[in-house]
Amino acid sequence: MSPTPTSQPIVAIATALGRGAVGIVRVSGIGITPIVQSLCGRGLQPREATYLPFQDAQGHAIDSGLALFFPAPHSYTGEDVLELQAHGGAVVMQLLLARCLEAGKDLGIRIARAGEFTERAFLNDKLDLAQAEAVADLIDASTEAAARSASRSLSGEFSSTIHVLRDALIHLRMLVEATLDFPEEDIDFLQQADARGQLQKLQTQLAAVMQRTTQGALLREGIKLVIAGQPNAGKSSLLNALAGAELAIVTPIAGTTRDVVQQTIQIEGVPVHVLDTAGLRDSTAEQVDEVEKIGIERAWQHIDSADVIVFLHDLTKQGDAAHAKRDKALQARLPTSRTVIDVWNKADVQSSMNADAAANNGGRVQGAASGDSSPDPHWLATRSVKLSAKTGVGLADLRQAILKAVGWQAAPEGLFIARQRHVHALQGVGEHLELAREHLESKAPALEVIAEELRLALNDLSSITGEFTPDDLLGEIFSKFCIGK
């Protein structure tokens, strides 16, 4: 159940703190005309910008600017809304905020909570929950693709897709419950209505929506990519190459990177949070000091929570059996639940070394020594990239391998933004529909069980748009909004 809407007026500064050309103070509530009269000295025409002085309690001007009044229900929140657009100085904004609180004291006005304006829009049926979340996602969008997708969700495209599934699920559930209500009928309602076919079609539609929702969640959440490997494998150079900037210090000294260096880049509009970690080695070795030990420990912590791990190998160490042994030992420690891309770095140096070796051996290149750490054929066939962080050769292949590792496909026009909670809800729907199918195809279908699975599936689906949403989830969602929105 959703919490009951309240008419208690709220007020907040709706623009970022600090200096700016324009700042906005927003008031929302039922019957806020006294506040309008106190600050503007007059009534306002609905939805018409009026330039006038904003007055203090003695009638003196605090500032002059534009005032807009949106009577309920034709406003963002569905309540009466007053917006004061003044000069964007911090002191001016605080004076106007204090004046609104003073003028609305008898009405019980208070400072708005984070996200409360949008929460009221949801509670007053101006937006559904998916659209309300899209407001925050549009503000927080870190790429152009994410912003466009959030705008589509805000316009209701994602919600419309969910409603199509919901209507089909409700119809199927009605068929099953009708059969339960009239067991004595000769006509088999489910067979006549092709319930199995409808369920199969619903599962096919759900799979398509799940694929788009997963893509939308990637646009919003991004990919946590951790670069790992032995010291001097070129991890910091790879971070710099991916970011296109000198973010991390690069030296031939082992242990140069001691803490995590992070940068967010984008690949085909998908945010990728790249973390360069300390070189992995035995932290009990004498040459490893306390600071580097902490860096190595943090590296493993980030590895454990990564979406994708880029494990860097040094092609110039192909003939070093001890180095290859350490590589394999480190790979064995990588979490099996994470996607690993093996990257073979320093291809430019290896080519130069091979050319020199060929010149010294009459054009023949000697084979690598025992313990060769060259790419394993299995990895070459799956997730392996050979590149040079220094020259950039192979970086395009790595970028595509990263997207492929998380299941990203070229974003179609019309992709909507989504969240992990939406993905989890759709997964729940899929699980309940699959259980319903198994019972429906059994020799003696338990209609009560099928009806219950369809009901649970409908609950999961309705939680996306807010028709069925626990209060604590609403509190968690809107608490992450900025104040004033």
Short mmCIF file of C-alpha atoms in Angstrom, two decimals:
data_model
loop_
_atom_site.label_atom_id
_atom_site.label_comp_id
_atom_site.label_asym_id
_atom_site.label_seq_id
_atom_site.Cartn_x
_atom_site.Cartn_y
_atom_site.Cartn_z
CA MET A 1 0.00 0.00 0.00
CA SER A 2 1.18 3.52 -0.76
CA PRO A 3 1.27 6.16 1.98
CA THR A 4 -1.64 8.61 2.06
CA PRO A 5 -0.96 11.92 0.29
CA THR A 6 -0.68 14.91 2.60
CA SER A 7 -1.64 18.53 1.97
CA GLN A 8 0.82 19.94 4.53
CA PRO A 9 2.79 22.58 2.58
CA ILE A 10 6.49 22.01 1.94
CA VAL A 11 9.20 24.36 0.70
CA ALA A 12 12.76 23.95 -0.56
CA ILE A 13 15.45 25.59 -2.63
CA ALA A 14 15.16 23.77 -5.96
CA THR A 15 18.49 24.84 -7.47
CA ALA A 16 22.05 23.89 -6.59
CA LEU A 17 23.73 25.74 -3.74
CA GLY A 18 26.23 28.45 -4.59
CA ARG A 19 26.33 31.43 -6.91
CA GLY A 20 24.23 31.41 -10.05
CA ALA A 21 22.32 33.66 -12.40
CA VAL A 22 18.97 32.28 -11.23
CA GLY A 23 17.85 30.45 -8.11
CA ILE A 24 14.44 28.86 -7.48
CA VAL A 25 12.46 28.39 -4.29
CA ARG A 26 9.54 25.99 -4.64
CA VAL A 27 6.44 25.63 -2.44
CA SER A 28 3.84 22.86 -2.74
CA GLY A 29 0.64 22.17 -0.78
CA ILE A 30 -3.11 22.63 -0.71
CA GLY A 31 -4.42 26.14 -0.08
CA ILE A 32 -1.12 28.06 -0.19
CA THR A 33 -2.76 31.30 -1.38
CA PRO A 34 -1.79 33.11 1.89
CA ILE A 35 1.87 32.40 1.13
CA VAL A 36 1.44 33.78 -2.40
CA GLN A 37 -0.20 36.95 -1.05
CA SER A 38 2.46 37.44 1.66
CA LEU A 39 5.47 37.14 -0.65
CA CYS A 40 4.04 38.68 -3.82
CA GLY A 41 1.67 41.23 -2.31
CA ARG A 42 -1.06 40.15 -4.71
CA GLY A 43 -2.70 37.18 -6.33
CA LEU A 44 -1.18 35.57 -9.41
CA GLN A 45 -2.70 34.42 -12.68
CA PRO A 46 -2.41 30.62 -13.04
CA ARG A 47 0.58 29.44 -15.07
CA GLU A 48 1.61 33.00 -15.96
CA ALA A 49 5.07 34.36 -15.10
CA THR A 50 4.82 37.69 -13.25
CA TYR A 51 7.77 39.97 -12.56
CA LEU A 52 7.50 41.61 -9.14
CA PRO A 53 9.34 42.21 -5.85
CA PHE A 54 9.36 39.43 -3.25
CA GLN A 55 8.40 41.03 0.06
CA ASP A 56 9.53 40.44 3.62
CA ALA A 57 7.17 40.67 6.61
CA GLN A 58 7.43 44.50 6.64
CA GLY A 59 6.67 44.77 2.92
CA HIS A 60 10.26 45.53 1.91
CA ALA A 61 11.72 43.88 -1.18
CA ILE A 62 14.05 40.92 -0.59
CA ASP A 63 14.68 40.68 -4.33
CA SER A 64 12.77 41.05 -7.59
CA GLY A 65 12.12 38.17 -9.94
CA LEU A 66 9.53 35.95 -11.59
CA ALA A 67 6.70 34.30 -9.67
CA LEU A 68 4.63 31.44 -11.08
CA PHE A 69 1.54 29.86 -9.52
CA PHE A 70 0.18 26.46 -10.60
CA PRO A 71 -3.18 25.68 -8.96
CA ALA A 72 -4.03 22.06 -8.17
CA PRO A 73 -4.37 19.65 -9.86
CA HIS A 74 -2.57 21.11 -12.87
CA SER A 75 0.94 21.15 -11.43
CA TYR A 76 3.98 18.90 -11.09
CA THR A 77 2.91 17.60 -7.67
CA GLY A 78 -0.84 17.72 -8.25
CA GLU A 79 -1.08 20.33 -5.46
CA ASP A 80 -0.89 24.11 -5.51
CA VAL A 81 2.67 25.02 -6.46
CA LEU A 82 4.45 28.37 -6.16
CA GLU A 83 7.83 28.97 -7.77
CA LEU A 84 9.93 32.03 -7.04
CA GLN A 85 12.75 32.67 -9.51
CA ALA A 86 15.23 35.16 -8.10
CA HIS A 87 18.93 35.99 -8.41
CA GLY A 88 20.90 32.89 -7.52
CA GLY A 89 22.92 34.08 -4.57
CA ALA A 90 23.05 31.81 -1.52
CA VAL A 91 21.94 34.60 0.86
CA VAL A 92 18.98 35.57 -1.33
CA MET A 93 17.83 31.96 -1.52
CA GLN A 94 18.03 31.52 2.24
CA LEU A 95 16.11 34.77 2.82
CA LEU A 96 13.32 33.65 0.50
CA LEU A 97 13.24 30.20 2.10
CA ALA A 98 12.95 31.73 5.58
CA ARG A 99 10.24 34.10 4.37
CA CYS A 100 8.18 31.21 2.96
CA LEU A 101 8.45 29.36 6.27
CA GLU A 102 7.37 32.51 8.11
CA ALA A 103 4.43 33.22 5.78
CA GLY A 104 3.19 29.63 5.89
CA LYS A 105 3.61 29.08 9.63
CA ASP A 106 -0.16 28.93 10.26
CA LEU A 107 -0.50 26.35 7.48
CA GLY A 108 2.12 24.06 9.06
CA ILE A 109 4.67 24.54 6.30
CA ARG A 110 8.00 22.74 6.66
CA ILE A 111 11.23 22.06 4.76
CA ALA A 112 10.77 19.34 2.14
CA ARG A 113 12.52 16.01 2.45
CA ALA A 114 14.78 14.79 -0.34
CA GLY A 115 12.61 13.81 -3.29
CA GLU A 116 9.36 14.83 -1.60
CA PHE A 117 8.07 16.95 -4.49
CA THR A 118 8.38 13.99 -6.86
CA GLU A 119 7.00 11.66 -4.19
CA ARG A 120 3.89 13.82 -4.01
CA ALA A 121 3.61 13.74 -7.79
CA PHE A 122 3.61 9.93 -7.53
CA LEU A 123 1.12 9.84 -4.64
CA ASN A 124 -1.21 12.22 -6.50
CA ASP A 125 -1.07 10.07 -9.68
CA LYS A 126 0.84 12.61 -11.73
CA LEU A 127 3.62 10.07 -12.33
CA ASP A 128 3.93 6.34 -11.75
CA LEU A 129 6.91 5.00 -9.82
CA ALA A 130 9.00 4.16 -12.88
CA GLN A 131 8.50 7.69 -14.22
CA ALA A 132 9.33 9.19 -10.82
CA GLU A 133 12.60 7.26 -10.74
CA ALA A 134 13.34 8.48 -14.26
CA VAL A 135 13.29 12.06 -12.94
CA ALA A 136 16.31 11.31 -10.73
CA ASP A 137 17.92 9.23 -13.47
CA LEU A 138 17.65 12.11 -15.93
CA ILE A 139 19.32 14.45 -13.43
CA ASP A 140 22.07 11.91 -12.65
CA ALA A 141 22.67 10.76 -16.25
CA SER A 142 26.39 10.56 -16.97
CA THR A 143 26.15 9.99 -20.74
CA GLU A 144 24.02 11.32 -23.57
CA ALA A 145 22.54 7.88 -24.19
CA ALA A 146 21.54 7.59 -20.53
CA ALA A 147 19.92 11.02 -20.59
CA ARG A 148 17.91 10.24 -23.72
CA SER A 149 16.81 6.89 -22.29
CA ALA A 150 15.80 8.48 -18.98
CA SER A 151 13.73 11.02 -20.91
CA ARG A 152 11.89 8.18 -22.65
CA SER A 153 11.15 6.50 -19.33
CA LEU A 154 9.92 9.82 -17.93
CA SER A 155 7.55 10.19 -20.89
CA GLY A 156 6.05 6.79 -19.96
CA GLU A 157 7.56 4.46 -22.57
CA PHE A 158 8.87 1.96 -20.02
CA SER A 159 5.61 2.11 -18.05
CA SER A 160 3.56 1.47 -21.20
CA THR A 161 5.63 -1.63 -21.91
CA ILE A 162 5.02 -2.90 -18.38
CA HIS A 163 1.28 -2.18 -18.66
CA VAL A 164 1.04 -4.33 -21.83
CA LEU A 165 2.54 -7.25 -19.90
CA ARG A 166 0.32 -6.51 -16.91
CA ASP A 167 -2.88 -6.52 -19.00
CA ALA A 168 -1.97 -9.86 -20.59
CA LEU A 169 -1.14 -11.34 -17.18
CA ILE A 170 -4.42 -10.11 -15.67
CA HIS A 171 -6.38 -11.68 -18.54
CA LEU A 172 -4.64 -15.01 -18.08
CA ARG A 173 -5.19 -14.90 -14.34
CA MET A 174 -8.92 -14.21 -14.89
CA LEU A 175 -9.18 -17.32 -17.07
CA VAL A 176 -7.61 -19.53 -14.41
CA GLU A 177 -9.75 -18.11 -11.62
CA ALA A 178 -12.90 -18.43 -13.76
CA THR A 179 -12.15 -22.14 -14.10
CA LEU A 180 -11.77 -22.34 -10.32
CA ASP A 181 -15.12 -20.57 -9.82
CA PHE A 182 -17.03 -22.85 -12.23
CA PRO A 183 -15.51 -26.34 -11.90
CA GLU A 184 -18.80 -28.02 -12.85
CA GLU A 185 -18.88 -26.55 -16.35
CA ASP A 186 -18.43 -28.99 -19.23
CA ILE A 187 -16.37 -26.51 -21.19
CA ASP A 188 -12.71 -26.45 -20.28
CA PHE A 189 -12.18 -22.69 -20.04
CA LEU A 190 -8.40 -22.94 -20.14
CA GLN A 191 -8.24 -25.20 -23.19
CA GLN A 192 -10.82 -23.22 -25.11
CA ALA A 193 -9.02 -19.95 -24.43
CA ASP A 194 -5.62 -21.48 -25.26
CA ALA A 195 -4.21 -20.65 -21.82
CA ARG A 196 -0.98 -22.46 -22.62
CA GLY A 197 -0.52 -20.43 -25.78
CA GLN A 198 -1.25 -17.21 -23.93
CA LEU A 199 1.24 -18.10 -21.22
CA GLN A 200 3.91 -18.96 -23.77
CA LYS A 201 3.31 -15.68 -25.60
CA LEU A 202 3.53 -13.82 -22.28
CA GLN A 203 6.86 -15.46 -21.51
CA THR A 204 8.18 -14.50 -24.95
CA GLN A 205 7.10 -10.88 -24.44
CA LEU A 206 8.66 -10.88 -20.98
CA ALA A 207 11.99 -12.10 -22.38
CA ALA A 208 12.05 -9.20 -24.85
CA VAL A 209 11.23 -6.67 -22.12
CA MET A 210 13.86 -8.22 -19.84
CA GLN A 211 16.51 -7.83 -22.53
CA ARG A 212 15.69 -4.13 -23.00
CA THR A 213 15.45 -3.55 -19.26
CA THR A 214 18.85 -5.14 -18.66
CA GLN A 215 20.32 -2.86 -21.32
CA GLY A 216 18.64 0.13 -19.69
CA ALA A 217 20.03 -0.83 -16.28
CA LEU A 218 23.53 -0.93 -17.76
CA LEU A 219 23.03 2.61 -19.09
CA ARG A 220 22.08 3.80 -15.62
CA GLU A 221 24.34 1.78 -13.36
CA GLY A 222 27.34 1.44 -15.65
CA ILE A 223 30.00 -1.28 -15.48
CA LYS A 224 32.52 -1.63 -12.66
CA LEU A 225 35.73 -2.63 -14.42
CA VAL A 226 38.79 -3.55 -12.35
CA ILE A 227 42.24 -3.73 -13.95
CA ALA A 228 44.35 -6.32 -12.13
CA GLY A 229 47.65 -8.09 -12.59
CA GLN A 230 51.23 -8.28 -11.43
CA PRO A 231 53.30 -5.13 -10.88
CA ASN A 232 54.57 -3.43 -14.04
CA ALA A 233 52.13 -5.26 -16.30
CA GLY A 234 50.94 -1.87 -17.55
CA LYS A 235 47.72 -1.42 -15.55
CA SER A 236 48.16 2.33 -15.03
CA SER A 237 49.13 2.78 -18.67
CA LEU A 238 45.96 0.95 -19.69
CA LEU A 239 43.82 3.18 -17.45
CA ASN A 240 45.43 6.26 -19.00
CA ALA A 241 44.90 4.87 -22.50
CA LEU A 242 41.21 4.10 -21.88
CA ALA A 243 40.61 7.48 -20.24
CA GLY A 244 42.63 9.41 -22.79
CA ALA A 245 44.42 11.30 -20.01
CA GLU A 246 47.40 10.90 -17.71
CA LEU A 247 45.48 9.99 -14.57
CA ALA A 248 47.82 7.48 -12.99
CA ILE A 249 51.56 7.73 -12.41
CA VAL A 250 53.51 5.32 -14.59
CA THR A 251 57.05 4.22 -13.66
CA PRO A 252 59.08 1.00 -14.04
CA ILE A 253 59.25 0.72 -10.25
CA ALA A 254 57.18 -2.14 -8.82
CA GLY A 255 54.51 -0.94 -6.39
CA THR A 256 54.11 2.57 -7.85
CA THR A 257 50.31 2.30 -7.68
CA ARG A 258 49.44 1.82 -4.01
CA ASP A 259 45.82 2.84 -3.91
CA VAL A 260 42.89 2.60 -6.28
CA VAL A 261 42.72 5.18 -9.08
CA GLN A 262 39.24 5.47 -10.59
CA GLN A 263 37.90 7.12 -13.72
CA THR A 264 34.54 6.85 -15.46
CA ILE A 265 34.63 6.60 -19.23
CA GLN A 266 31.93 5.69 -21.70
CA ILE A 267 31.83 3.04 -24.39
CA GLU A 268 28.95 3.39 -26.86
CA GLY A 269 27.14 5.51 -24.28
CA VAL A 270 27.56 2.97 -21.46
CA PRO A 271 29.33 4.36 -18.36
CA VAL A 272 32.35 2.25 -17.42
CA HIS A 273 33.85 2.86 -13.99
CA VAL A 274 37.50 1.84 -14.48
CA LEU A 275 39.58 1.09 -11.38
CA ASP A 276 43.37 0.77 -11.57
CA THR A 277 44.56 -1.29 -8.60
CA ALA A 278 47.87 -2.00 -6.92
CA GLY A 279 50.02 -4.67 -8.52
CA LEU A 280 49.16 -8.11 -7.12
CA ARG A 281 51.97 -10.02 -5.47
CA ASP A 282 52.83 -11.87 -2.28
CA SER A 283 52.15 -9.31 0.44
CA THR A 284 54.46 -11.20 2.84
CA ALA A 285 57.53 -10.54 0.71
CA GLU A 286 60.22 -8.40 2.34
CA GLN A 287 60.17 -5.72 -0.37
CA VAL A 288 56.45 -5.04 0.17
CA ASP A 289 55.94 -2.29 2.75
CA GLU A 290 52.83 -1.69 4.86
CA VAL A 291 51.33 0.89 2.49
CA GLU A 292 51.58 -1.44 -0.50
CA LYS A 293 50.10 -4.30 1.56
CA ILE A 294 47.02 -2.19 2.21
CA GLY A 295 46.83 -1.36 -1.51
CA ILE A 296 46.98 -5.05 -2.44
CA GLU A 297 44.25 -5.88 0.08
CA ARG A 298 42.01 -3.16 -1.35
CA ALA A 299 42.71 -4.43 -4.85
CA TRP A 300 41.32 -7.85 -3.96
CA GLN A 301 38.27 -6.25 -2.34
CA HIS A 302 37.46 -4.38 -5.55
CA ILE A 303 38.13 -7.50 -7.63
CA ASP A 304 35.55 -9.38 -5.58
CA SER A 305 32.87 -6.76 -6.35
CA ALA A 306 33.73 -6.08 -10.01
CA ASP A 307 31.36 -6.65 -12.92
CA VAL A 308 34.32 -7.29 -15.23
CA ILE A 309 37.96 -8.02 -14.37
CA VAL A 310 40.66 -7.17 -16.90
CA PHE A 311 43.60 -9.36 -15.94
CA LEU A 312 46.74 -7.93 -17.47
CA HIS A 313 49.62 -10.13 -18.70
CA ASP A 314 53.03 -8.85 -19.76
CA LEU A 315 53.95 -10.15 -23.23
CA THR A 316 57.60 -9.24 -22.65
CA LYS A 317 57.74 -11.85 -19.84
CA GLN A 318 56.72 -14.78 -22.04
CA GLY A 319 59.96 -16.63 -21.39
CA ASP A 320 59.93 -16.07 -17.63
CA ALA A 321 58.71 -19.31 -16.02
CA ALA A 322 58.52 -17.76 -12.52
CA HIS A 323 56.41 -14.87 -13.84
CA ALA A 324 54.05 -17.30 -15.61
CA LYS A 325 53.68 -19.32 -12.42
CA ARG A 326 52.72 -16.20 -10.45
CA ASP A 327 50.21 -15.24 -13.14
CA LYS A 328 48.50 -18.62 -12.89
CA ALA A 329 48.45 -18.47 -9.09
CA LEU A 330 46.79 -15.06 -9.17
CA GLN A 331 44.26 -16.16 -11.78
CA ALA A 332 43.32 -19.09 -9.57
CA ARG A 333 42.32 -16.60 -6.86
CA LEU A 334 39.99 -14.61 -9.11
CA PRO A 335 36.30 -15.05 -8.20
CA THR A 336 34.64 -17.56 -10.49
CA SER A 337 31.39 -15.58 -10.39
CA ARG A 338 33.01 -12.62 -12.19
CA THR A 339 33.71 -12.19 -15.88
CA VAL A 340 37.46 -12.14 -16.62
CA ILE A 341 39.05 -10.74 -19.78
CA ASP A 342 42.68 -11.77 -20.26
CA VAL A 343 44.59 -8.87 -21.78
CA TRP A 344 48.09 -9.37 -23.16
CA ASN A 345 49.83 -6.00 -22.98
CA LYS A 346 53.02 -4.52 -24.44
CA ALA A 347 52.47 -5.90 -27.93
CA ASP A 348 54.63 -3.08 -29.30
CA VAL A 349 57.60 -4.09 -27.14
CA GLN A 350 57.13 -7.77 -27.97
CA SER A 351 57.15 -7.01 -31.70
CA SER A 352 60.38 -5.06 -31.28
CA MET A 353 61.93 -7.89 -29.25
CA ASN A 354 60.90 -10.47 -31.86
CA ALA A 355 62.40 -8.34 -34.63
CA ASP A 356 65.70 -8.04 -32.74
CA ALA A 357 65.71 -11.77 -31.99
CA ALA A 358 65.05 -12.58 -35.63
CA ALA A 359 67.91 -10.35 -36.72
CA ASN A 360 70.28 -12.02 -34.26
CA ASN A 361 69.25 -15.52 -35.36
CA GLY A 362 69.32 -15.18 -39.07
CA GLY A 363 65.66 -14.36 -39.36
CA ARG A 364 64.48 -17.11 -36.99
CA VAL A 365 62.70 -16.39 -33.68
CA GLN A 366 63.44 -18.73 -30.82
CA GLY A 367 60.45 -20.36 -29.09
CA ALA A 368 59.55 -19.25 -25.59
CA ALA A 369 61.11 -21.00 -22.64
CA SER A 370 59.31 -23.58 -20.52
CA GLY A 371 56.51 -21.91 -18.59
CA ASP A 372 55.50 -19.75 -21.56
CA SER A 373 52.79 -17.27 -20.48
CA SER A 374 51.48 -16.66 -24.00
CA PRO A 375 47.71 -16.72 -24.50
CA ASP A 376 46.04 -20.03 -23.75
CA PRO A 377 44.05 -21.29 -26.81
CA HIS A 378 40.91 -21.51 -24.65
CA TRP A 379 41.11 -17.83 -23.69
CA LEU A 380 41.95 -16.79 -27.23
CA ALA A 381 38.68 -18.39 -28.35
CA THR A 382 36.62 -16.69 -25.64
CA ARG A 383 37.77 -13.55 -23.78
CA SER A 384 41.33 -12.60 -24.69
CA VAL A 385 42.72 -9.40 -26.18
CA LYS A 386 46.25 -8.54 -27.32
CA LEU A 387 47.09 -4.84 -27.24
CA SER A 388 49.57 -2.08 -26.58
CA ALA A 389 48.50 0.44 -23.96
CA LYS A 390 51.33 2.66 -25.17
CA THR A 391 50.37 2.86 -28.86
CA GLY A 392 46.64 2.18 -28.54
CA VAL A 393 46.68 -0.82 -30.86
CA GLY A 394 44.01 -3.29 -29.71
CA LEU A 395 42.11 -0.84 -27.45
CA ALA A 396 39.06 -0.95 -29.72
CA ASP A 397 38.99 -4.74 -29.39
CA LEU A 398 39.16 -4.43 -25.60
CA ARG A 399 36.28 -1.97 -25.52
CA GLN A 400 34.10 -4.36 -27.51
CA ALA A 401 35.14 -7.28 -25.30
CA ILE A 402 34.05 -5.31 -22.21
CA LEU A 403 30.59 -4.63 -23.67
CA LYS A 404 30.25 -8.22 -24.82
CA ALA A 405 31.20 -9.50 -21.36
CA VAL A 406 28.14 -7.81 -19.80
CA GLY A 407 25.78 -8.70 -22.62
CA TRP A 408 25.53 -5.21 -24.12
CA GLN A 409 24.14 -4.87 -27.61
CA ALA A 410 24.09 -1.77 -29.76
CA ALA A 411 21.52 0.50 -28.12
CA PRO A 412 18.41 0.70 -30.30
CA GLU A 413 16.66 4.02 -30.69
CA GLY A 414 13.93 3.93 -28.07
CA LEU A 415 15.86 2.20 -25.28
CA PHE A 416 14.52 3.24 -21.88
CA ILE A 417 16.46 3.71 -18.67
CA ALA A 418 15.95 1.10 -15.94
CA ARG A 419 17.23 0.10 -12.52
CA GLN A 420 18.43 -3.12 -10.97
CA ARG A 421 15.22 -3.33 -8.95
CA HIS A 422 13.30 -3.43 -12.23
CA VAL A 423 15.52 -6.25 -13.48
CA HIS A 424 15.04 -8.20 -10.23
CA ALA A 425 11.27 -7.67 -10.38
CA LEU A 426 11.11 -8.98 -13.96
CA GLN A 427 13.25 -11.95 -12.97
CA GLY A 428 10.69 -12.70 -10.26
CA VAL A 429 7.89 -12.47 -12.82
CA GLY A 430 9.75 -14.93 -15.04
CA GLU A 431 10.25 -17.41 -12.22
CA HIS A 432 6.55 -17.36 -11.27
CA LEU A 433 5.44 -17.71 -14.90
CA GLU A 434 7.75 -20.69 -15.38
CA LEU A 435 6.31 -22.40 -12.29
CA ALA A 436 2.81 -21.68 -13.58
CA ARG A 437 3.72 -23.25 -16.93
CA GLU A 438 5.10 -26.38 -15.27
CA HIS A 439 1.89 -26.84 -13.27
CA LEU A 440 -0.30 -26.08 -16.28
CA GLU A 441 1.43 -28.76 -18.38
CA SER A 442 1.21 -31.44 -15.68
CA LYS A 443 -1.27 -34.31 -16.03
CA ALA A 444 -3.46 -32.97 -13.21
CA PRO A 445 -2.97 -29.19 -13.13
CA ALA A 446 -3.37 -27.69 -9.66
CA LEU A 447 -5.36 -24.61 -10.66
CA GLU A 448 -5.08 -23.06 -7.18
CA VAL A 449 -1.29 -23.18 -7.43
CA ILE A 450 -1.31 -21.76 -10.96
CA ALA A 451 -3.57 -18.91 -9.86
CA GLU A 452 -1.25 -18.15 -6.93
CA GLU A 453 1.84 -18.09 -9.15
CA LEU A 454 0.10 -15.70 -11.53
CA ARG A 455 -0.90 -13.49 -8.59
CA LEU A 456 2.70 -13.36 -7.33
CA ALA A 457 3.92 -12.60 -10.86
CA LEU A 458 1.42 -9.73 -11.07
CA ASN A 459 2.62 -8.35 -7.72
CA ASP A 460 6.24 -8.33 -8.93
CA LEU A 461 5.25 -6.65 -12.19
CA SER A 462 3.09 -4.04 -10.44
CA SER A 463 5.94 -3.13 -8.10
CA ILE A 464 7.78 -1.58 -11.05
CA THR A 465 5.19 1.12 -11.69
CA GLY A 466 4.05 1.39 -8.09
CA GLU A 467 0.59 -0.19 -8.13
CA PHE A 468 1.88 -2.63 -5.52
CA THR A 469 4.85 -1.23 -3.60
CA PRO A 470 5.81 -1.51 0.10
CA ASP A 471 6.15 1.81 1.93
CA ASP A 472 9.74 1.09 2.93
CA LEU A 473 10.72 0.73 -0.74
CA LEU A 474 9.16 4.11 -1.53
CA GLY A 475 11.14 5.68 1.29
CA GLU A 476 14.37 4.18 -0.01
CA ILE A 477 13.72 5.32 -3.59
CA PHE A 478 12.79 8.94 -2.88
CA SER A 479 15.45 9.45 -0.19
CA LYS A 480 18.08 9.26 -2.95
CA PHE A 481 16.61 12.27 -4.79
CA CYS A 482 18.02 15.77 -4.36
CA ILE A 483 16.18 18.19 -2.08
CA GLY A 484 13.83 20.44 -4.04
CA LYS A 485 12.96 17.67 -6.51
#
